[in-house]
Short mmCIF file of C-alpha atoms and ligand atoms in Angstrom, two decimals:
data_model
loop_
_atom_site.label_atom_id
_atom_site.label_comp_id
_atom_site.label_asym_id
_atom_site.label_seq_id
_atom_site.Cartn_x
_atom_site.Cartn_y
_atom_site.Cartn_z
CA MET A 1 39.95 -17.29 32.50
CA LYS A 2 39.90 -20.73 31.96
CA PRO A 3 37.53 -21.95 35.05
CA PHE A 4 35.06 -19.49 33.76
CA ALA A 5 34.56 -21.03 30.48
CA PRO A 6 31.59 -23.38 31.69
CA LEU A 7 30.05 -20.58 33.55
CA ILE A 8 29.35 -19.11 30.38
CA ALA A 9 28.49 -21.53 28.63
CA GLY A 10 26.39 -22.15 31.17
CA LEU A 11 24.79 -18.45 31.05
CA VAL A 12 24.48 -18.59 27.28
CA TRP A 13 22.38 -21.68 27.55
CA LEU A 14 20.53 -20.37 30.21
CA LEU A 15 19.24 -17.00 28.41
CA THR A 16 18.65 -18.89 25.03
CA GLU A 17 16.84 -21.39 26.78
CA THR A 18 14.58 -18.84 29.08
CA ALA A 19 14.75 -16.02 26.62
CA PRO A 20 11.23 -15.51 25.78
CA ALA A 21 10.15 -15.44 21.90
CA PRO A 22 11.35 -12.50 20.18
CA ALA A 23 8.60 -9.60 20.15
CA ALA A 24 7.30 -9.13 16.54
CA GLY A 25 9.57 -7.16 14.99
CA PRO A 26 9.13 -4.30 12.24
CA VAL A 27 10.10 -6.96 9.44
CA PRO A 28 7.59 -9.82 9.26
CA ALA A 29 8.26 -12.96 7.97
CA LEU A 30 6.84 -13.72 4.50
CA PRO A 31 5.03 -17.01 3.52
CA GLU A 32 6.87 -19.09 1.80
CA TRP A 33 4.81 -18.82 -1.75
CA LEU A 34 5.64 -15.07 -1.88
CA PRO A 35 9.25 -14.08 -3.07
CA PRO A 36 10.72 -11.23 -1.06
CA PRO A 37 10.45 -8.15 -2.69
CA ALA A 38 13.64 -6.13 -4.07
CA GLY A 39 16.02 -4.89 -1.14
CA TRP A 40 13.93 -7.13 1.44
CA GLU A 41 18.05 -8.81 2.79
CA ARG A 42 19.13 -5.16 3.18
CA LEU A 43 15.94 -4.09 5.03
CA SER A 44 16.49 -2.02 8.62
CA PRO A 45 14.47 -2.97 11.47
CA GLY A 46 15.64 0.05 12.94
CA LYS A 47 15.20 2.60 10.30
CA ALA A 48 11.66 0.86 9.89
CA GLU A 49 11.01 1.69 12.86
CA LEU A 50 12.38 4.85 12.80
CA GLY A 51 10.05 5.30 9.77
CA ARG A 52 6.41 4.15 11.59
CA ARG A 53 7.50 6.77 14.14
CA LEU A 54 7.59 9.49 11.03
CA PHE A 55 4.92 8.19 9.46
CA TYR A 56 2.30 8.68 11.85
CA ASP A 57 3.79 11.90 13.64
CA THR A 58 1.40 15.20 13.01
CA ARG A 59 4.45 17.43 13.47
CA LEU A 60 5.72 16.68 9.69
CA SER A 61 2.47 19.33 8.60
CA ALA A 62 2.69 23.19 8.79
CA THR A 63 -1.01 22.60 10.41
CA GLY A 64 0.15 19.80 13.17
CA ASP A 65 -2.57 17.55 12.49
CA VAL A 66 -2.07 16.01 8.89
CA SER A 67 0.25 12.83 9.34
CA CYS A 68 1.01 10.08 6.21
CA ALA A 69 -1.54 7.87 8.27
CA THR A 70 -3.97 10.98 7.94
CA CYS A 71 -4.84 9.86 4.74
CA HIS A 72 -3.44 6.07 4.97
CA ARG A 73 -5.38 4.54 7.77
CA GLN A 74 -4.32 0.56 8.94
CA ASP A 75 -7.79 -0.01 9.31
CA ARG A 76 -8.35 1.00 5.88
CA ALA A 77 -5.48 -1.35 4.57
CA PHE A 78 -3.46 2.34 4.51
CA SER A 79 -5.95 3.70 2.52
CA ASP A 80 -8.20 6.76 3.01
CA PRO A 81 -12.04 6.20 3.13
CA ARG A 82 -12.69 9.76 2.07
CA GLY A 83 -13.33 9.71 -1.98
CA VAL A 84 -10.84 12.38 -2.22
CA SER A 85 -8.19 12.94 0.07
CA ALA A 86 -7.85 16.73 1.93
CA GLY A 87 -4.63 18.28 2.74
CA ALA A 88 -4.06 20.14 5.72
CA PHE A 89 -5.13 23.31 4.54
CA GLY A 90 -8.75 21.67 3.56
CA ASP A 91 -7.66 21.61 -0.29
CA ARG A 92 -9.20 18.84 -1.92
CA LEU A 93 -6.64 16.24 -3.93
CA ARG A 94 -7.58 15.30 -7.15
CA ARG A 95 -7.32 11.44 -6.22
CA ASN A 96 -8.44 8.84 -3.79
CA ALA A 97 -5.70 7.42 -1.87
CA PRO A 98 -4.71 3.93 -2.57
CA SER A 99 -3.85 0.79 -0.33
CA LEU A 100 -0.09 0.81 0.43
CA ALA A 101 -0.28 -2.63 1.55
CA ASN A 102 2.84 -4.64 -0.73
CA VAL A 103 3.63 -1.69 -1.85
CA ALA A 104 7.15 -2.88 -2.50
CA TYR A 105 5.95 -4.83 -4.79
CA ARG A 106 4.69 -1.91 -6.94
CA PRO A 107 7.29 -1.30 -9.86
CA VAL A 108 5.54 2.03 -10.53
CA LEU A 109 3.88 4.54 -8.04
CA LEU A 110 0.69 6.76 -7.52
CA TRP A 111 -2.46 6.14 -10.16
CA ALA A 112 -0.95 7.17 -13.35
CA ASN A 113 2.82 7.91 -13.62
CA PRO A 114 5.44 5.61 -15.16
CA ASP A 115 8.08 7.97 -13.56
CA VAL A 116 7.54 7.65 -9.67
CA ARG A 117 9.01 4.50 -8.61
CA ARG A 118 10.91 5.12 -5.83
CA LEU A 119 9.02 5.28 -2.53
CA GLU A 120 12.07 7.92 -0.86
CA ASP A 121 10.93 10.26 -4.39
CA GLN A 122 7.14 9.96 -4.15
CA LEU A 123 6.56 11.07 -0.20
CA LEU A 124 8.47 13.86 -0.90
CA ARG A 125 5.59 14.99 -2.84
CA PRO A 126 2.63 15.04 0.08
CA LEU A 127 5.21 16.27 2.46
CA PHE A 128 6.88 19.34 -0.06
CA GLY A 129 4.56 19.53 -2.50
CA ALA A 130 2.26 22.58 -2.95
CA ASP A 131 0.02 21.85 -5.83
CA PRO A 132 -2.38 21.43 -3.90
CA PRO A 133 -0.08 21.47 -0.70
CA GLU A 134 -0.96 18.19 1.31
CA MET A 135 1.35 18.30 4.75
CA GLY A 136 2.68 22.01 3.59
CA MET A 137 6.08 21.85 4.39
CA ASN A 138 7.69 22.95 1.74
CA GLY A 139 9.89 26.14 3.05
CA ARG A 140 9.53 24.61 6.53
CA GLU A 141 12.78 22.18 6.02
CA ASP A 142 14.62 24.03 9.35
CA GLN A 143 11.63 22.92 11.44
CA LEU A 144 12.29 19.17 10.67
CA ARG A 145 15.52 19.57 11.18
CA ARG A 146 15.34 21.36 14.05
CA LEU A 147 12.55 18.48 15.44
CA PHE A 148 14.97 15.59 14.73
CA ARG A 149 17.50 17.91 16.37
CA ARG A 150 15.85 18.72 19.63
CA ASP A 151 12.75 15.78 20.05
CA GLU A 152 15.19 13.19 22.68
CA THR A 153 13.43 9.95 20.81
CA TYR A 154 14.16 11.08 17.32
CA ARG A 155 17.91 11.99 18.10
CA ARG A 156 18.33 8.38 19.58
CA MET A 157 16.53 6.86 16.66
CA PHE A 158 17.92 8.57 13.95
CA ASP A 159 21.47 7.90 16.08
CA ALA A 160 21.04 4.61 15.99
CA ALA A 161 20.02 3.84 12.63
CA PHE A 162 22.07 6.12 10.63
CA GLY A 163 24.83 7.01 13.19
CA ALA A 164 25.26 10.78 14.16
CA GLY A 165 26.06 12.45 10.96
CA GLY A 166 24.78 13.05 7.44
CA ASP A 167 21.21 15.28 6.03
CA ARG A 168 18.63 14.15 8.65
CA LEU A 169 15.65 15.23 6.07
CA GLU A 170 17.40 12.68 3.52
CA GLN A 171 17.51 9.70 5.88
CA MET A 172 13.83 10.80 7.32
CA ALA A 173 12.99 9.99 3.47
CA VAL A 174 14.99 6.61 3.57
CA ALA A 175 13.67 5.28 7.08
CA MET A 176 9.79 6.35 5.92
CA ALA A 177 10.36 4.03 2.76
CA GLU A 178 11.90 1.26 4.68
CA PHE A 179 8.76 0.99 6.80
CA GLN A 180 6.64 0.94 3.84
CA ARG A 181 8.56 -1.73 2.59
CA THR A 182 7.68 -3.77 5.60
CA LEU A 183 3.81 -3.19 5.09
CA ILE A 184 3.16 -6.81 3.94
CA SER A 185 -0.14 -7.88 3.48
CA ALA A 186 -0.50 -11.98 2.22
CA ARG A 187 -2.82 -13.77 5.15
CA SER A 188 -5.96 -13.34 3.87
CA ALA A 189 -8.94 -16.38 3.82
CA TYR A 190 -8.18 -16.76 0.03
CA ASP A 191 -4.06 -17.01 0.62
CA ARG A 192 -5.11 -19.98 2.86
CA PHE A 193 -7.22 -21.78 0.31
CA ARG A 194 -4.71 -21.02 -1.90
CA ALA A 195 -2.31 -22.87 0.16
CA GLY A 196 -4.05 -25.77 0.52
CA ASP A 197 -6.95 -25.29 2.87
CA ARG A 198 -10.03 -26.21 1.22
CA GLN A 199 -12.23 -25.37 4.21
CA ALA A 200 -10.53 -21.66 4.39
CA ILE A 201 -13.01 -20.01 2.22
CA LEU A 202 -17.07 -20.32 1.93
CA PRO A 203 -18.32 -22.27 -1.23
CA ALA A 204 -19.83 -19.14 -2.25
CA ALA A 205 -16.66 -17.26 -2.53
CA ARG A 206 -15.34 -20.25 -4.27
CA ALA A 207 -18.20 -19.64 -7.14
CA GLY A 208 -16.68 -16.02 -6.86
CA ALA A 209 -13.22 -17.23 -7.52
CA ASP A 210 -14.09 -19.16 -10.60
CA LEU A 211 -15.80 -16.13 -12.05
CA PHE A 212 -12.86 -13.72 -11.22
CA PHE A 213 -10.85 -16.10 -13.08
CA SER A 214 -13.26 -16.94 -16.38
CA GLU A 215 -13.10 -15.92 -19.82
CA ARG A 216 -16.46 -14.41 -19.53
CA LEU A 217 -15.74 -12.03 -16.72
CA GLN A 218 -12.15 -11.10 -17.36
CA CYS A 219 -11.07 -9.93 -14.18
CA PHE A 220 -7.99 -11.83 -14.06
CA GLN A 221 -6.38 -10.58 -17.04
CA CYS A 222 -5.80 -7.31 -15.27
CA HIS A 223 -6.05 -8.51 -11.61
CA GLY A 224 -3.85 -11.43 -12.05
CA GLY A 225 -0.76 -12.56 -10.36
CA LEU A 226 0.08 -12.82 -6.47
CA HIS A 227 -1.39 -9.31 -5.61
CA PHE A 228 -4.09 -9.38 -8.22
CA THR A 229 -2.52 -6.53 -10.39
CA ASP A 230 -0.47 -6.72 -13.40
CA THR A 231 1.19 -3.92 -12.11
CA HIS A 232 3.86 -5.99 -10.36
CA ARG A 233 7.86 -6.73 -9.95
CA ASP A 234 8.87 -9.98 -9.64
CA ARG A 235 12.51 -10.13 -9.02
CA ARG A 236 12.50 -13.58 -10.75
CA LEU A 237 11.95 -12.25 -14.04
CA ALA A 238 13.93 -9.90 -16.16
CA PHE A 239 10.99 -6.99 -16.27
CA ASP A 240 8.94 -5.48 -14.76
CA GLU A 241 4.99 -4.96 -15.45
CA ALA A 242 3.33 -1.98 -15.55
CA ALA A 243 0.23 -1.78 -16.82
CA PHE A 244 -2.24 1.12 -17.09
CA HIS A 245 -5.91 0.71 -18.38
CA ASN A 246 -8.96 2.58 -19.19
CA THR A 247 -11.44 0.84 -17.75
CA GLY A 248 -14.60 3.16 -19.20
CA LEU A 249 -14.97 5.77 -16.05
CA GLY A 250 -14.88 8.71 -18.50
CA ASP A 251 -13.18 11.25 -15.90
CA PRO A 252 -13.40 14.44 -17.52
CA ASP A 253 -11.37 16.03 -14.94
CA ASP A 254 -8.48 13.27 -15.03
CA PRO A 255 -6.58 12.83 -17.99
CA GLY A 256 -4.77 9.66 -16.09
CA LEU A 257 -1.72 8.60 -17.72
CA ALA A 258 -1.56 11.30 -20.88
CA ALA A 259 -1.16 14.19 -18.38
CA VAL A 260 2.12 12.81 -17.94
CA THR A 261 3.02 11.29 -21.39
CA GLY A 262 0.90 13.58 -23.22
CA ARG A 263 -0.21 11.00 -25.88
CA PRO A 264 -3.83 11.29 -26.72
CA GLU A 265 -4.36 7.20 -26.47
CA ASP A 266 -3.44 7.07 -22.82
CA ARG A 267 -6.46 9.03 -21.60
CA GLY A 268 -8.67 7.65 -18.79
CA ARG A 269 -5.51 5.13 -18.68
CA PHE A 270 -4.81 3.89 -14.62
CA ARG A 271 -2.68 1.82 -13.19
CA THR A 272 -4.19 -1.59 -12.10
CA PRO A 273 -5.03 -1.29 -8.07
CA SER A 274 -4.24 -4.35 -6.31
CA LEU A 275 -7.66 -6.07 -5.21
CA ARG A 276 -6.06 -7.01 -2.09
CA ASN A 277 -8.02 -6.02 1.39
CA VAL A 278 -10.53 -4.42 -1.46
CA ALA A 279 -13.30 -4.83 0.71
CA VAL A 280 -12.02 -2.37 3.56
CA THR A 281 -10.74 0.17 1.02
CA ALA A 282 -13.79 1.57 -0.58
CA PRO A 283 -14.54 4.20 -2.25
CA TYR A 284 -12.88 2.62 -5.32
CA MET A 285 -11.07 3.87 -8.64
CA HIS A 286 -8.86 6.64 -8.72
CA ASP A 287 -11.59 9.44 -8.06
CA GLY A 288 -13.57 7.40 -5.22
CA SER A 289 -16.35 7.50 -7.40
CA VAL A 290 -17.76 4.14 -6.70
CA GLU A 291 -19.30 3.42 -3.11
CA THR A 292 -19.74 -0.47 -3.09
CA LEU A 293 -18.09 -3.29 -4.98
CA ARG A 294 -21.54 -4.26 -5.84
CA GLY A 295 -21.23 -0.90 -7.84
CA VAL A 296 -18.31 -2.12 -9.37
CA ILE A 297 -19.12 -5.31 -10.61
CA GLU A 298 -22.35 -3.39 -12.09
CA LEU A 299 -19.98 -0.85 -13.89
CA TYR A 300 -17.91 -3.69 -15.60
CA ALA A 301 -21.10 -4.93 -16.42
CA ALA A 302 -22.22 -2.39 -18.55
CA GLY A 303 -19.07 -1.75 -20.09
CA GLY A 304 -18.03 1.12 -18.12
CA ARG A 305 -20.17 4.36 -18.00
CA PRO A 306 -22.46 5.51 -20.66
CA GLY A 307 -20.42 7.86 -22.60
CA GLY A 308 -17.23 5.62 -20.96
CA GLY A 309 -14.89 7.21 -24.01
CA PRO A 310 -13.95 5.34 -27.43
CA ASP A 311 -10.45 4.02 -25.80
CA ARG A 312 -12.24 2.00 -23.12
CA SER A 313 -10.29 -1.11 -22.77
CA SER A 314 -11.16 -4.48 -25.30
CA LEU A 315 -11.06 -6.55 -21.67
CA VAL A 316 -13.80 -4.73 -20.76
CA PRO A 317 -16.63 -5.06 -23.03
CA GLY A 318 -19.31 -5.73 -20.80
CA PHE A 319 -20.99 -8.91 -19.69
CA GLU A 320 -24.51 -10.60 -18.54
CA ILE A 321 -24.60 -11.53 -14.64
CA SER A 322 -26.95 -12.75 -12.21
CA GLU A 323 -27.94 -11.64 -8.77
CA ASN A 324 -26.56 -14.68 -7.29
CA GLU A 325 -22.94 -14.23 -9.31
CA ILE A 326 -22.86 -10.87 -7.99
CA ARG A 327 -23.20 -11.89 -4.59
CA HIS A 328 -20.56 -14.93 -5.40
CA LEU A 329 -17.81 -12.19 -6.80
CA THR A 330 -18.33 -10.48 -3.86
CA ALA A 331 -17.87 -12.97 -1.25
CA PHE A 332 -14.17 -13.53 -3.54
CA LEU A 333 -12.93 -10.15 -3.07
CA GLU A 334 -14.16 -9.97 0.24
CA SER A 335 -11.87 -13.39 1.53
CA LEU A 336 -9.10 -11.12 0.17
CA THR A 337 -8.93 -9.17 3.36
CA ASP A 338 -6.41 -9.79 5.78
CA GLU A 339 -7.22 -9.15 9.30
CA ALA A 340 -4.22 -9.62 10.75
CA PHE A 341 -2.45 -6.85 8.80
CA LEU A 342 -5.18 -4.34 9.44
CA THR A 343 -4.70 -4.96 13.17
CA ASP A 344 -0.79 -5.45 13.36
CA PRO A 345 0.59 -3.84 16.41
CA ALA A 346 3.80 -3.33 14.17
CA TYR A 347 2.16 -1.24 11.76
CA ALA A 348 0.16 0.88 14.24
CA ASN A 349 0.61 4.49 15.99
CA PRO A 350 3.45 4.36 18.03
CA PHE A 351 2.62 7.54 19.74
CA PRO A 352 0.10 7.14 23.18
CA ALA A 353 -3.28 7.93 22.17
CA ARG A 354 -4.40 11.64 23.05
CA LYS A 355 -6.99 12.11 26.03
C1 HEC B 401 -3.69 14.60 2.29
C2 HEC B 401 -3.62 12.99 2.22
C3 HEC B 401 -2.25 12.57 1.73
C4 HEC B 401 -1.65 12.34 2.85
C5 HEC B 401 -1.32 13.30 4.10
C6 HEC B 401 -0.35 11.38 2.16
N1 HEC B 401 -0.59 10.66 0.95
FE1 HEC B 401 0.25 8.98 0.17
N2 HEC B 401 -1.71 9.62 -1.39
C7 HEC B 401 -2.40 10.06 -1.28
C8 HEC B 401 -2.89 10.26 -2.54
C9 HEC B 401 -4.46 11.01 -2.67
C10 HEC B 401 -2.38 9.48 -3.36
C11 HEC B 401 -2.63 9.28 -4.55
C12 HEC B 401 -1.76 10.11 -6.08
C13 HEC B 401 -1.74 9.65 -6.94
O1 HEC B 401 -1.73 8.86 -7.57
O2 HEC B 401 -2.01 10.97 -7.90
C14 HEC B 401 -1.31 8.80 -2.44
C15 HEC B 401 -0.76 7.90 -2.97
C16 HEC B 401 0.39 7.46 -2.29
C17 HEC B 401 1.46 6.26 -2.71
C18 HEC B 401 1.49 5.68 -3.84
C19 HEC B 401 1.15 4.12 -3.57
C20 HEC B 401 0.79 3.60 -4.75
O3 HEC B 401 0.29 2.57 -4.47
O4 HEC B 401 1.16 3.69 -5.65
C21 HEC B 401 2.47 6.05 -1.28
C22 HEC B 401 3.71 4.88 -1.34
C23 HEC B 401 2.41 7.15 -0.45
N3 HEC B 401 0.65 7.93 -0.76
C24 HEC B 401 2.81 7.14 0.66
C25 HEC B 401 2.77 8.51 1.77
C26 HEC B 401 3.50 8.79 3.06
C27 HEC B 401 4.83 7.78 3.02
C28 HEC B 401 3.17 10.25 3.11
C29 HEC B 401 3.39 10.90 4.31
C30 HEC B 401 4.69 11.19 4.00
C31 HEC B 401 1.66 10.13 2.44
N4 HEC B 401 1.95 9.42 1.43
C32 HEC B 401 0.99 11.24 2.85
C33 HEC B 401 -3.21 10.98 -0.22
C34 HEC B 401 -1.79 11.50 0.90
C1 HEC B 402 -8.58 -3.82 -18.42
C2 HEC B 402 -8.24 -4.24 -17.34
C3 HEC B 402 -9.19 -4.50 -16.26
C4 HEC B 402 -10.29 -5.62 -16.07
C5 HEC B 402 -10.26 -6.70 -17.33
C6 HEC B 402 -10.87 -5.69 -14.79
N1 HEC B 402 -10.20 -4.20 -14.26
FE1 HEC B 402 -10.83 -3.80 -12.44
N2 HEC B 402 -9.29 -2.39 -12.26
C7 HEC B 402 -8.62 -1.89 -13.51
C8 HEC B 402 -8.12 -0.39 -13.23
C9 HEC B 402 -7.16 0.45 -14.49
C10 HEC B 402 -8.99 0.10 -12.24
C11 HEC B 402 -8.40 1.45 -11.64
C12 HEC B 402 -9.14 2.47 -12.75
C13 HEC B 402 -9.62 3.73 -11.72
O1 HEC B 402 -9.44 3.93 -11.14
O2 HEC B 402 -9.56 4.68 -13.23
C14 HEC B 402 -9.46 -1.11 -11.57
C15 HEC B 402 -10.46 -0.72 -10.38
C16 HEC B 402 -10.96 -2.08 -10.05
C17 HEC B 402 -11.59 -2.07 -8.30
C18 HEC B 402 -11.60 -0.69 -7.13
C19 HEC B 402 -10.12 -0.79 -6.46
C20 HEC B 402 -9.86 -0.05 -6.00
O3 HEC B 402 -8.71 0.11 -4.83
O4 HEC B 402 -9.98 1.23 -6.03
C21 HEC B 402 -12.51 -3.47 -8.62
C22 HEC B 402 -12.77 -3.72 -6.84
C23 HEC B 402 -11.93 -3.99 -9.33
N3 HEC B 402 -11.36 -3.05 -10.36
C24 HEC B 402 -12.23 -5.36 -9.60
C25 HEC B 402 -12.39 -5.73 -11.09
C26 HEC B 402 -13.28 -7.10 -11.25
C27 HEC B 402 -14.14 -7.46 -10.34
C28 HEC B 402 -12.96 -7.49 -12.81
C29 HEC B 402 -13.92 -8.09 -12.92
C30 HEC B 402 -15.13 -8.00 -13.65
C31 HEC B 402 -12.28 -6.24 -12.95
N4 HEC B 402 -11.77 -5.52 -12.15
C32 HEC B 402 -12.21 -6.05 -14.41
C33 HEC B 402 -8.51 -2.71 -14.70
C34 HEC B 402 -9.27 -4.22 -14.91
#
């Protein structure tokens, strides 16, 4: 074998020297300032790639025309431009679909539920829930198993990611959760600014940032932290932060956190949404009742809606704000848009476009 050794070494050299740069894989590189979310090191590219396919597959709905991506659109940072989303059979859901950007950092999922914590559990609701039906697959579990068995691409991908055996439905949930954990958004103009590039955002946005972090406006009290929310899991810390607040919307149809806890003081409390990509996630709030960022700012300035309820947070007392300041604050919020995330092919629909 000896004479071949130099040949093999040469081949290895040739391969490493001429191999093209690795294609953008399903697991993105994190910027240095961002601590990885839980489970990051164990993230499986094969499972995430399978999860992406499942996320976009309309065959996972009873009517064949709804996928997760119907209500979680990439160009909207995986949120829904429809005020409240509609299920496969046309039922209106109660709430607006939140952005899935950086969902791996959330210790609790959904707008107002401290008990739903795992992505693997959450996705069973849209798939199999019936109140109201979203994808309407309850009772159609065998249809899914059949699809995963008969479709050649699925068969190959499930085998590669999980081996030949096991419960394909359970594996489906794991794969979709893995895909969602790869949805990292941290490349906004404001991120570049915060990392030291003073020119990355315009003076108006810089003035807006000063307002956002001011004692007068108090936005940072709830929308602080790396992802502009106080519901955040940082594994360098011993405790998860999970916060629900009443911002004075006074929505009579939705008790918020109280629906789960039964405590009257939790009425109207909702989780603080991350403000990353907020310029593209309109309409706003749990019920999609505010159309524009200006509308949101004016609502905070007024201290909530008239009759917004006595339980409104003391951090939303209302404030004076000038036209110029509204423009500055809006410019700051717009600087949180991560264009690369909205167009990253690694997160795009893997199915060929329908003619
Ligand atoms: C018919 C629209 C619709 C479909 C289809 C849908 N979702 Fe959602 N999704 C929503 C709405 C509405 C919420 C917010 C519900 C709430 O908080 O009560 C939500 C919330 C979520 C959340 C919580 C995000 C957070 O920040 O806490 C995740 C994760 C999620 N969906 C993933 C999925 C996955 C995966 C699928 C496919 C299996 C899916 N969704 C299908 C409408 C939809
Ligand atoms: C007391 C905590 C708190 C403070 C202070 C606060 N927010 Fe919020 N913010 C929330 C919560 C909670 C929601 C969701 C409310 C709901 O849907 O019922 C929210 C929603 C939003 C939304 C809509 C996001 C979306 O995806 O729907 C924007 C934009 C926003 N806040 C910006 C601001 C700005 C700007 C300020 C400062 C003027 C501010 N917030 C102050 C807690 C707070």
